[in-house]
XYZ file of C-alpha atoms in Angstrom:
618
model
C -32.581 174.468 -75.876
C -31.327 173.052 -78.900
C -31.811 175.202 -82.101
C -30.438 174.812 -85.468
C -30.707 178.706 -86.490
C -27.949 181.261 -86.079
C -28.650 184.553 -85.289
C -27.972 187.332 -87.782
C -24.638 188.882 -88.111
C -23.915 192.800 -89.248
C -21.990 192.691 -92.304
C -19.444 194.938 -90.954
C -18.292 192.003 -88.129
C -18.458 189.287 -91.152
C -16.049 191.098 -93.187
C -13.615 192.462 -90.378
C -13.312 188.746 -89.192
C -12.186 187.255 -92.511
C -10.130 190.564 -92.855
C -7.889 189.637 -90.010
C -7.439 186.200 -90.958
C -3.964 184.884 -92.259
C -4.079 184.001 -95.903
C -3.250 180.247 -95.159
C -6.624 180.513 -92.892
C -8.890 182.141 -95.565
C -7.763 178.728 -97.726
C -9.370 177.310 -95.081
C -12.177 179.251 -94.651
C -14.887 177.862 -96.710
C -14.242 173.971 -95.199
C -14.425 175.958 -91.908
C -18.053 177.150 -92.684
C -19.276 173.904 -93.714
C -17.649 172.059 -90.874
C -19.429 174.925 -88.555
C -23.002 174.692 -90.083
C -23.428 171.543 -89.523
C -21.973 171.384 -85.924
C -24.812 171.171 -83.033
C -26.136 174.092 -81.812
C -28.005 175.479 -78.648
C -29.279 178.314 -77.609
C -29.819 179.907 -74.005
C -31.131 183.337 -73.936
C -29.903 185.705 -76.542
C -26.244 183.339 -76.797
C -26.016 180.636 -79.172
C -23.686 177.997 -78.490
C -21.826 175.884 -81.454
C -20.153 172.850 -80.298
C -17.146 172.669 -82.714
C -15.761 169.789 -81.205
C -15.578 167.635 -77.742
C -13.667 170.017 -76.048
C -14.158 173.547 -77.991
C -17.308 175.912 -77.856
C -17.760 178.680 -79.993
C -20.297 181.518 -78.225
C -22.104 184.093 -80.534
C -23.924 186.691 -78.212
C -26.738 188.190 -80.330
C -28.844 190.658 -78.331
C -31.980 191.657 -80.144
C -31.392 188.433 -82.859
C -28.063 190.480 -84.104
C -24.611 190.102 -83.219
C -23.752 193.523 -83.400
C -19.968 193.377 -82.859
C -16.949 190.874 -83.494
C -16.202 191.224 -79.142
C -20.070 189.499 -79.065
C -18.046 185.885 -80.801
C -15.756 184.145 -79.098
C -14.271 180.719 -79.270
C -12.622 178.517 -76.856
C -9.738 177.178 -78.985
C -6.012 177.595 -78.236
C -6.195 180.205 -81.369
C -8.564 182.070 -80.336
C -9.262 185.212 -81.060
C -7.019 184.523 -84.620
C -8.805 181.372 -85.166
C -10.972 180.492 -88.259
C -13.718 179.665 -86.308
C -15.166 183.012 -85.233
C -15.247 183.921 -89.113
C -16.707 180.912 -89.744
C -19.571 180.762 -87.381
C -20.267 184.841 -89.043
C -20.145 183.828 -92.380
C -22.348 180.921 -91.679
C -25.097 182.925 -90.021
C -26.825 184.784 -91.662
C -26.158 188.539 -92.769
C -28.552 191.088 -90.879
C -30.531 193.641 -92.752
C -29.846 197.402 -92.723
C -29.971 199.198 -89.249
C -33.538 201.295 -89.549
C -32.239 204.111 -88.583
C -30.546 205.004 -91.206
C -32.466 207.120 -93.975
C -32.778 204.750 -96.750
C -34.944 201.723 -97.864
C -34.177 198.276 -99.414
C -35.293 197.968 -103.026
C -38.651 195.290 -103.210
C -38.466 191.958 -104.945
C -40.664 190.706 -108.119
C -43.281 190.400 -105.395
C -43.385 193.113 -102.336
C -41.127 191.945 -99.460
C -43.581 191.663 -95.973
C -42.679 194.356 -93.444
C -42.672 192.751 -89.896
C -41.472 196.297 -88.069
C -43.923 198.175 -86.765
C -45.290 200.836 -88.860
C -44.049 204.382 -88.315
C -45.872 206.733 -85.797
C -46.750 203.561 -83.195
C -46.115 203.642 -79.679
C -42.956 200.898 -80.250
C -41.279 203.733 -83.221
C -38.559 205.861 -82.078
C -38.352 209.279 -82.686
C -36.712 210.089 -86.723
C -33.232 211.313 -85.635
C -32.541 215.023 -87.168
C -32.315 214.533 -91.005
C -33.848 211.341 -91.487
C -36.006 210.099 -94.143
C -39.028 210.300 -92.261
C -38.066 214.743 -92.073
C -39.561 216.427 -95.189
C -37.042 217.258 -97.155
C -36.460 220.762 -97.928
C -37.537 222.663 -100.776
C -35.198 222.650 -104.262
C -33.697 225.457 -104.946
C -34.773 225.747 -108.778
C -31.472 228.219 -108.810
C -29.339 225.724 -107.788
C -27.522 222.854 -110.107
C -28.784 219.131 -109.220
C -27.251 217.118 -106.614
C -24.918 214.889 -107.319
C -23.116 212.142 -105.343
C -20.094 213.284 -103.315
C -16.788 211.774 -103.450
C -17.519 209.286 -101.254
C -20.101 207.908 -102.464
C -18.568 207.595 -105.969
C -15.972 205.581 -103.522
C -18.548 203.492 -102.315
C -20.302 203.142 -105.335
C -16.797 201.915 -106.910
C -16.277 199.608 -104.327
C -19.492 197.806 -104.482
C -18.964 197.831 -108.182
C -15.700 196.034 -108.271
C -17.057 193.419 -105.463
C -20.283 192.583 -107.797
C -17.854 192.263 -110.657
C -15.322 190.129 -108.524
C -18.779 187.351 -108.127
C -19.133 187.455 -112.167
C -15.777 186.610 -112.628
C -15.515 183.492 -110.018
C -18.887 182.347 -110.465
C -21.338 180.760 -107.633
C -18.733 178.644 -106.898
C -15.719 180.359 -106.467
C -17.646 182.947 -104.580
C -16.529 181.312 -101.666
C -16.338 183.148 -97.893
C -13.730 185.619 -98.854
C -15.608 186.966 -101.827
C -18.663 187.213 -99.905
C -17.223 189.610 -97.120
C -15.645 191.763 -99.943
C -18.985 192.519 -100.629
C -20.618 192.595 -97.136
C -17.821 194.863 -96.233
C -18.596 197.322 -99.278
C -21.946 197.031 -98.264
C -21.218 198.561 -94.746
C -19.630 201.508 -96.421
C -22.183 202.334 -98.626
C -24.788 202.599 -95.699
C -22.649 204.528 -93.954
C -22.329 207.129 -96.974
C -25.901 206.787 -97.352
C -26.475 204.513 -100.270
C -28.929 202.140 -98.455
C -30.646 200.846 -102.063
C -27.048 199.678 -103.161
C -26.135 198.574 -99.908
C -29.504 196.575 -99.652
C -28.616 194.862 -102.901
C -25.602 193.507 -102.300
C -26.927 192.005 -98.953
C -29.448 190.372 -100.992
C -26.221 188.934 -103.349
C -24.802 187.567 -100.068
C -27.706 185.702 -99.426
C -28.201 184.160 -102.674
C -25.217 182.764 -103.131
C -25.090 181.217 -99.822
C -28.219 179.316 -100.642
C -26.522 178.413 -103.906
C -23.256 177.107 -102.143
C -25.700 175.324 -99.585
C -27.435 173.490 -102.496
C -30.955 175.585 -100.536
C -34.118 173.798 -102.693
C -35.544 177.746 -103.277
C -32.677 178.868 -104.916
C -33.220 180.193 -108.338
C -30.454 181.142 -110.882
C -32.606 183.854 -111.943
C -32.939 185.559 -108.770
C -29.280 185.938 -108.672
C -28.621 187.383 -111.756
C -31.573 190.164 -110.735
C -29.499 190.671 -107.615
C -26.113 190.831 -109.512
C -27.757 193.468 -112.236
C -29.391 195.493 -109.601
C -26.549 195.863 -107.347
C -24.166 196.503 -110.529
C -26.499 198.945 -112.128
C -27.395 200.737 -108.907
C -23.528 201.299 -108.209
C -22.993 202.425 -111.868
C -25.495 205.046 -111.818
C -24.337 206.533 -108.473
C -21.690 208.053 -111.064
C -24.089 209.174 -113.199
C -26.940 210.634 -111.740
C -28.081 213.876 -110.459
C -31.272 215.380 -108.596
C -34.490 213.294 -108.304
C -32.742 210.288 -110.138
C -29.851 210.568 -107.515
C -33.056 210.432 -104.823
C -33.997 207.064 -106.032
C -30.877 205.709 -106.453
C -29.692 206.030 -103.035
C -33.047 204.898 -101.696
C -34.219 204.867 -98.120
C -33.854 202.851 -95.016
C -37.527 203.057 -94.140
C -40.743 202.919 -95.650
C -42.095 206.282 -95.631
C -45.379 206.838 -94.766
C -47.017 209.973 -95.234
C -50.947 211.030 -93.933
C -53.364 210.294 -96.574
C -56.435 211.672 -94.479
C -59.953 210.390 -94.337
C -60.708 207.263 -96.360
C -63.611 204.892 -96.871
C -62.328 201.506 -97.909
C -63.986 197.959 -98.977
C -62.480 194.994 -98.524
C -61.126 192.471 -101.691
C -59.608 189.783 -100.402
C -57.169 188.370 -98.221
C -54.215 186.338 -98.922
C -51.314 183.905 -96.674
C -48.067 185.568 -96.915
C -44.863 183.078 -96.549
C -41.555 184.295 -97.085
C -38.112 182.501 -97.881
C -37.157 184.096 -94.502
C -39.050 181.998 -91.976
C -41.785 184.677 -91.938
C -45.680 183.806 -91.988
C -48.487 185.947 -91.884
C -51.478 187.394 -93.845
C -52.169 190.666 -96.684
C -55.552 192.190 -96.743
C -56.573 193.437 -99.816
C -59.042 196.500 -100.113
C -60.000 199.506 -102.155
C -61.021 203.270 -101.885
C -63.487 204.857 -103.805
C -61.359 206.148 -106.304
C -60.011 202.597 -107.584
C -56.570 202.599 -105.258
C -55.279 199.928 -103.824
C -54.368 199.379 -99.978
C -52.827 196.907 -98.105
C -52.926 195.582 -93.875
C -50.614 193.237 -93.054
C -49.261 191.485 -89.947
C -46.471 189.458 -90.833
C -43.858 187.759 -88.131
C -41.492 184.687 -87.857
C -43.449 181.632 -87.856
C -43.851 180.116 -91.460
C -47.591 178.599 -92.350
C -48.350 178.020 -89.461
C -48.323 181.517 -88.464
C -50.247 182.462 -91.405
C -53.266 180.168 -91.141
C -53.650 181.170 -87.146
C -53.147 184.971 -88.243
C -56.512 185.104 -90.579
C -58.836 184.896 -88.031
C -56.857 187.145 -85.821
C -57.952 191.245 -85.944
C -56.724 193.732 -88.158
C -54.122 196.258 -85.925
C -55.561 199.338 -87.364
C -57.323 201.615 -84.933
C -60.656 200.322 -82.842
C -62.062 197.901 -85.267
C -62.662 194.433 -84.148
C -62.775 192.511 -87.540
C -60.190 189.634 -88.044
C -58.253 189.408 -91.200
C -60.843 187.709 -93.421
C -63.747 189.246 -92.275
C -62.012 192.809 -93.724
C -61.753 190.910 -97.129
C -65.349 191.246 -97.289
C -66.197 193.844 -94.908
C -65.488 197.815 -94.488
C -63.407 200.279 -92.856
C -63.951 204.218 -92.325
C -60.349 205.552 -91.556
C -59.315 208.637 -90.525
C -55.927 209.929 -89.959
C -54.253 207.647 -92.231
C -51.320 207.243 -93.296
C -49.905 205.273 -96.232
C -46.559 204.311 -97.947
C -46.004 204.684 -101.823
C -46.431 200.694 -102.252
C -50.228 201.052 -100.197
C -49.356 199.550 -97.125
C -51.200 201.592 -94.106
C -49.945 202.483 -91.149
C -50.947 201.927 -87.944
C -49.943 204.467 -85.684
C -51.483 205.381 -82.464
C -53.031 208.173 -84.570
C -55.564 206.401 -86.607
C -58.764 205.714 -86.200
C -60.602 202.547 -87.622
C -64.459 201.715 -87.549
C -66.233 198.781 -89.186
C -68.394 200.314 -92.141
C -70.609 198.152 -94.632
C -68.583 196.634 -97.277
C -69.514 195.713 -100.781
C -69.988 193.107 -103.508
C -67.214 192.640 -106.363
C -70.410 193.322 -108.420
C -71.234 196.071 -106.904
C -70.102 199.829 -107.046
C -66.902 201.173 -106.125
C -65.650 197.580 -106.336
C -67.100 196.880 -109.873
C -65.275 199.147 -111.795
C -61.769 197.822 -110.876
C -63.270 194.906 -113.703
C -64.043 197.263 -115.941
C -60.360 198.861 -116.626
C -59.030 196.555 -120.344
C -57.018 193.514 -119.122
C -54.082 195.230 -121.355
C -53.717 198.254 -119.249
C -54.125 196.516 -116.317
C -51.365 194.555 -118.090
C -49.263 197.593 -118.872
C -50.032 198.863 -115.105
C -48.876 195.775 -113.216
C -45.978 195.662 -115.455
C -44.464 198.950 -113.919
C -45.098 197.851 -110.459
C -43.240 194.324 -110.981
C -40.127 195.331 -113.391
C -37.377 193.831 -112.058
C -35.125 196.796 -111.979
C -38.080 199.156 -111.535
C -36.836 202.413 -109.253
C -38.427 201.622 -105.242
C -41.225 203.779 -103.951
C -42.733 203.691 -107.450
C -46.349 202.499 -106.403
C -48.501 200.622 -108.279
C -49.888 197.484 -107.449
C -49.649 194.026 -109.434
C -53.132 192.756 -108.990
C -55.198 192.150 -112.208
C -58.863 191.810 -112.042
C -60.940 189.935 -114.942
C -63.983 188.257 -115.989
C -63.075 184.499 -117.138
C -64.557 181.480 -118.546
C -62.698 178.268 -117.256
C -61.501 176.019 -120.454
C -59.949 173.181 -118.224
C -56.067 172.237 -117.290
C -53.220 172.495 -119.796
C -50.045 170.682 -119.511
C -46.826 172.638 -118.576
C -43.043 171.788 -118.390
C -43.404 171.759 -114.522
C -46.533 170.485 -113.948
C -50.218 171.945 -114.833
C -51.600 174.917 -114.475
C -55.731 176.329 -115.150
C -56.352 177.628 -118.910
C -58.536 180.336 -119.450
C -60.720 183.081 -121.512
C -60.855 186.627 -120.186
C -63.567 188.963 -121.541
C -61.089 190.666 -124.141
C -60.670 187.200 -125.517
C -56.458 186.768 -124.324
C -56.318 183.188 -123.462
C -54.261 182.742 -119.537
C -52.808 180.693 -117.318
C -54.115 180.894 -114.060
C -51.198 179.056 -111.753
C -51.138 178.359 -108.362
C -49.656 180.995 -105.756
C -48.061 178.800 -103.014
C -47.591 175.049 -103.189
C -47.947 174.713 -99.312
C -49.904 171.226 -98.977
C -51.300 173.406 -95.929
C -52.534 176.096 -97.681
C -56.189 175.636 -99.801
C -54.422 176.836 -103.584
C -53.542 173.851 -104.927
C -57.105 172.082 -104.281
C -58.780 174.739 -105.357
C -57.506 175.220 -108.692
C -57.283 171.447 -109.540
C -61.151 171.578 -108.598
C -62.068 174.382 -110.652
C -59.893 172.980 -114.007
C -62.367 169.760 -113.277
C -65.465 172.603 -114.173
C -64.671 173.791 -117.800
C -67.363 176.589 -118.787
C -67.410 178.212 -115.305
C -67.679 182.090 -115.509
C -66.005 183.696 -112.620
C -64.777 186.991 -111.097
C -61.278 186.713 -110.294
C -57.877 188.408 -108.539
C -54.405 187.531 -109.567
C -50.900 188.656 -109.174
C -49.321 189.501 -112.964
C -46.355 186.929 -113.354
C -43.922 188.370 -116.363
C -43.342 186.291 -118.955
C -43.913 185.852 -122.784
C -48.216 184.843 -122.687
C -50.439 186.052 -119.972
C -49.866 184.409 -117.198
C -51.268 184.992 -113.129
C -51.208 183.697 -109.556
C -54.815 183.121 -108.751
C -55.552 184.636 -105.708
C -59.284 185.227 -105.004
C -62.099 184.111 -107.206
C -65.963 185.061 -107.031
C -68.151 181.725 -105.528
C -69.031 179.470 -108.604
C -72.463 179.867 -107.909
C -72.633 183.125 -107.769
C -72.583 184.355 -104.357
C -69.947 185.719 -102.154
C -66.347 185.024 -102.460
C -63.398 182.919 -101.824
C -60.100 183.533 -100.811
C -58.347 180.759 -102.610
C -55.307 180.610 -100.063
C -57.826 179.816 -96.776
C -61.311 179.286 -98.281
C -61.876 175.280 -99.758
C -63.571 174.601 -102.266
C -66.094 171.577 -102.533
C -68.041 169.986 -105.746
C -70.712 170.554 -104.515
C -69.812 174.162 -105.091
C -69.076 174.026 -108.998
C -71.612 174.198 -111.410
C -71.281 170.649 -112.722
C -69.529 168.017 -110.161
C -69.639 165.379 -112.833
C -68.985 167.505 -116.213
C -65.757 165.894 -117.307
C -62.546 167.599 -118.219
C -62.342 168.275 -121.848
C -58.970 169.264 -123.582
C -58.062 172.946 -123.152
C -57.345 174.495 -126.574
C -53.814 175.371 -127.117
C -52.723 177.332 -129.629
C -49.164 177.064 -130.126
C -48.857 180.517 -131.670
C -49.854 182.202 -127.869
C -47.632 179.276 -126.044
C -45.226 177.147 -127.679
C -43.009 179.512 -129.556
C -39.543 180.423 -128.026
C -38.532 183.634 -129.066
C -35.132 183.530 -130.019
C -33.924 186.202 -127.050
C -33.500 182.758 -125.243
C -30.096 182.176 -126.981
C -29.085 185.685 -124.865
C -30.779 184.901 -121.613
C -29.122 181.849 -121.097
C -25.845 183.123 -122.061
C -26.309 186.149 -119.192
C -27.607 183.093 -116.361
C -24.741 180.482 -117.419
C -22.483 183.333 -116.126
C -23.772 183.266 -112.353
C -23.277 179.877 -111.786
C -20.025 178.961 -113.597
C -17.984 182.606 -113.972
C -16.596 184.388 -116.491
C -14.942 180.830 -117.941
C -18.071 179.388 -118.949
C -18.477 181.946 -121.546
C -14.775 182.060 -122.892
C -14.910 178.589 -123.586
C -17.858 178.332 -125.941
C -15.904 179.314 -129.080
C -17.764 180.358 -131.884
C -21.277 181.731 -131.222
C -22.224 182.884 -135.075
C -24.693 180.646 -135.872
C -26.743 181.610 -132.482
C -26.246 184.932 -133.208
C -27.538 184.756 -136.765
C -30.595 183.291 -135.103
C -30.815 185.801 -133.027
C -30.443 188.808 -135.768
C -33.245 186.610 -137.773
C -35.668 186.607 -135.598
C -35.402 190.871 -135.693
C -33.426 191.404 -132.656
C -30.006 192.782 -133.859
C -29.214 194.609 -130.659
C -29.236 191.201 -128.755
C -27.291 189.909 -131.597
C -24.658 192.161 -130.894
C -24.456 191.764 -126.987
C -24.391 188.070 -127.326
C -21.511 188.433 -129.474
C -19.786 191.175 -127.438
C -20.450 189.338 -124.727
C -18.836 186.223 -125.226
C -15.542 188.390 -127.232
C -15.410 189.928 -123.608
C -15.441 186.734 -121.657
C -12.537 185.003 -124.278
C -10.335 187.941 -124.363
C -7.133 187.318 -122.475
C -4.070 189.430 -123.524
C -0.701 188.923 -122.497
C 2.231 191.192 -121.921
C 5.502 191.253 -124.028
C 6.835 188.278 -122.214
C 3.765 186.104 -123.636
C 2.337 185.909 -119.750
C -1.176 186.381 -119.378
C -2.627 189.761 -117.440
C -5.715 189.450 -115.764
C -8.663 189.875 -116.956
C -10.543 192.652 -117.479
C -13.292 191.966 -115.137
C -15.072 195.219 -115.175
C -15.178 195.398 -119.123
C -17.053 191.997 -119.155
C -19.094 193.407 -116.039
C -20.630 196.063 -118.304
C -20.795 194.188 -121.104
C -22.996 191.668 -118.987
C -24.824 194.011 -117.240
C -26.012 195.360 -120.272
C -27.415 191.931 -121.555
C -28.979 191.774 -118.576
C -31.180 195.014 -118.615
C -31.696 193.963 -122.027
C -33.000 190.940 -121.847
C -35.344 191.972 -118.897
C -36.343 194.937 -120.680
C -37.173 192.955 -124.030
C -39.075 190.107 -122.029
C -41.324 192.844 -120.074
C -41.742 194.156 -123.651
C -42.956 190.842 -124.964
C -45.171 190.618 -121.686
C -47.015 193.790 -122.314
C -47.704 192.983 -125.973
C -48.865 189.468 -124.796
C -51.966 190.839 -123.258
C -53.137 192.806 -126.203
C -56.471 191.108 -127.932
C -55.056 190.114 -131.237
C -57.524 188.515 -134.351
C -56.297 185.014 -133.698
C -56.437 185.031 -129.842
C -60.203 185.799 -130.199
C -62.644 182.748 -130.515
């Protein structure tokens, strides 16, 4: 069967292949993995073949989806096992996640990262091996000094340092095969001293800059540079930090979920989950009593497609017979649950799930998640999505406000839905996935065609400098029920006014238009992940965008920029007049700091964004 996809490789048989290659091979490495990717492949069973020429096969055995060790790739070349093509074909697959059983977890994305592994306590979980995660931990001696990392871990720590530091200093593009299994192989040791959040990150580096090198349309610059400062910062602060901050530094390898008891819950919504992964599925939405947040997903390979069948499919928690959708408006009694820190509830052979009545968004408990200020939802969502934000923190990112639609407003990208919240903080509602398959995009180009519509609606907080959401769910325009904007279509028919026509959003340019001069810093810390350390020592004199920047009342970035770029430029030489090399972890730091700055400042701005201010109100 012929199959493009490669099955995942452990990071530990990446590295030791390019390890054991000559260095005139590793020159050829990188031409070796392009030549291999693109090479026709099949697969029989759990073996992929690779057909690397007329009369040469290259095998990768991958039982369970992972090759597991370098014996499982083999090539039939006259080199063979030396060749270059065995650490090709690994560094052209893709690199596997953590093992689970080791006692750590991979830090979340922006937006929470679907779980496709069964949840702990099923019938499919294994038994927590002595001393896992899923163990409680023992009691603190209040006596006794805080933990700190042992000398190993400050190893591993260092070594994952100096790899993420190695990618600043070559850039995307000279981050070529040999760089990447520096840092898949300092991965491995990190897991193995137990340093699974670190670990996680630099997997997550890996991957990103393979989809940069392979020109992948998802690719963002920006996600890189969060990968690059979380894996840098994470490794820095193994050095530094003791007791509970030492706990959430090293993270976890899984999700622990812990019983939670009897709960009542009411269904919000459900939404289509699609991951950069290949992974499709759904997220059901609902609420206890008390105003938290829970999740019940069912998430697997298989894209869109996946996620439109999985809707009307039924939830996996205990005896209840209601699909997907029909929980986003419907009930649950549950008892013997158990939930993670992020909401997401188990479904082990423990619980028990009935169908209970559900209730309106109008309607008690429901109603008062509306009735929280739109800034402290703000403020709330804010800790949940920070970009460098410490895992198993909680929270949840949904925002829940009363609107009036104004129409569609014009954006660099495109066009998104302008509107009034009760508080009178003008946002843009944006669409959550651009699927053609998927019902967003319709829906909120109908509902920009219906200015003066008052609704009820759900959105994910996106960060940035004015209030700005993914729509997710919306109350029916005419008043009853609701719709679940990924699956449910709207019709005009539906809206108040099918033939009202669309008037000119107002746009104040004090809310949307201004850059604030942190900008100037941001782009300085991003032009770094593409191009290296260079780019930066090349740019001469920065004053005047520093003076800009200390103008606009933001000395501190004034001062990074500068440092920054003195950092990048500075090249000193020994008493012969030759040059030494660079002192890559000094500009590190110095751009790691930018980094949390600027992501710390622009959360800041965020926050502040979302407070009612005299000339946001009409």
């Amino acid at each position: 069967m012929n199959d493009d996809r490669l099955p995942s490789v452990a990071p530990e048989v990446t590295a030791t292949l390019v390890e054991d290659l000559s260095p005139r091979l590793r020159k050829r490495l990188d031409a070796a993995v392009t030549k291999i990717a693109a090479r026709p492949k099949r697969r029989d069973g759990d073996t992929v073949t690779i057909e690397v020429d007329d009369e040469t096969e290259l095998r990768l055995h991958a039982p369970g989806g992972v090759v597991a060790t370098t014996d499982a790739i083999t090539c039939g070349c006259l080199l063979a096992p030396a060749c270059v093509h065995r650490a090709a074909a690994a560094c052209a697959a893709p690199a596997a996640d953590l093992p689970p059983e080791q006692p750590v977890d991979r830090p979340t994305a922006k937006a929470p990262e679907p779980d496709p592994s069964p949840a702990p306590g099923s019938v499919t979980d294994p038994p927590p091996a002595p001393g896992s995660a899923s163990d409680p931990a023992p009691a603190p001696d209040p006596a006794s000094p805080p933990e700190v990392a042992s000398p190993a871990q400050r190893a591993a720590a260092d070594a994952l340092w100096s790899a993420g530091a190695a990618v600043l200093e070559a850039g995307v593009d000279g981050a070529g095969a040999v760089t990447q299994s520096s840092l898949l192989r300092a991965a491995h040791s990190a897991r193995l001293r137990h340093l699974p959040r670190a670990a996680a990150a630099a997997l997550s580096v890996v991957t990103l800059l393979r989809a940069a090198r392979a020109g992948d349309p998802s690719y963002r610059t920006a996600d890189l540079v969060t990968a690059l400062a979380e894996l840098l910062s994470t490794a820095h602060r193994v050095g530094t930090a003791s007791g509970a901050e030492l706990a959430a530094v090293r993270g976890r390898a899984r999700r622990p979920y812990s019983p939670d008891g009897s709960l009542r819950l009411y269904g919000l919504f459900t939404e289509p989950v699609i991951t950069d992964s290949g992974h499709g599925g759904v997220r059901t939405w609902v609420a206890a009593p008390d105003g938290r947040l829970f999740t019940v997903g069912d998430v697997a390979p298989g894209g869109v497609g996946r996620a439109l069948g999985t809707a009307d499919r039924a939830v996996r928690l205990g005896e209840s017979a209601l699909t997907h959708r029909e929980l986003g408006r419907a009930g649950l009694a549950v008892s013997g649950a158990t939930a993670s820190p992020d909401g997401r509830l188990g479904a082990g052979k423990g619980v028990k799930a009935v169908t209970a009545r559900g209730a309106a968004w109008t309607e008690p408990p429901l109603a008062a998640l509306w009735e929280t200020p739109p800034s402290e939802q703000a403020a709330r969502a804010l800790r949940s999505t920070a970009r460098y934000a410490d895992p198993d923190g909680g929270g949840s990112d949904l925002i829940f406000l009363d609107v009036e639609i104004l129409g569609a407003v014009a954006e660099s990208g495109g066009s998104c839905l302008l509107a009034r919240c009760s508080s009178g903080v003008l946002v843009r509602l944006t669409v959550a996935d651009d699927d053609p398959a998927l019902a967003h995009r319709d829906n909120v180009t109908l509902l920009a065609a219906a200015p003066g519509t008052r609704l009820r609606i759900i959105g994910r907080l996106v960060p940035a400098p004015h209030p700005r959401l993914t729509l997710l769910a919306c109350s029916h325009p005419s008043g009853e029920g609701t719709i679940d904007l990924g699956f449910d279509r709207l019709r005009r028919a539906d809206l108040p006014d099918p033939n009202a026509p669309v008037h000119p959003a107002p746009q104040r340019p004090g809310d949307f238009g201004a850059h604030a001069p942190l900008y100037l810093l941001e782009r300085r810390v991003e032009q770094t992940v593409p191009a290296g350390r260079a780019a930066l020592g090349l740019l001469g004199d920065i004053t005047a965008d520093a003076g800009r920047i200390r103008r606009g009342g933001l000395p501190t970035a004034a001062g990074l920029l500068t440092a920054l770029c003195a950092s990048a430029a500075r090249r000193d030489r020994d008493l012969f007049g030759r040059l030494l090399p660079a002192d890559t972890d000094g500009f590190a730091s110095h751009w790691l700091a930018a980094a949390r700055y600027t992501a710390a400042v622009a959360e800041s701005l965020c926050e502040a964004a979302w407070e009612p201010a005299p000339e946001r109100v009409a």
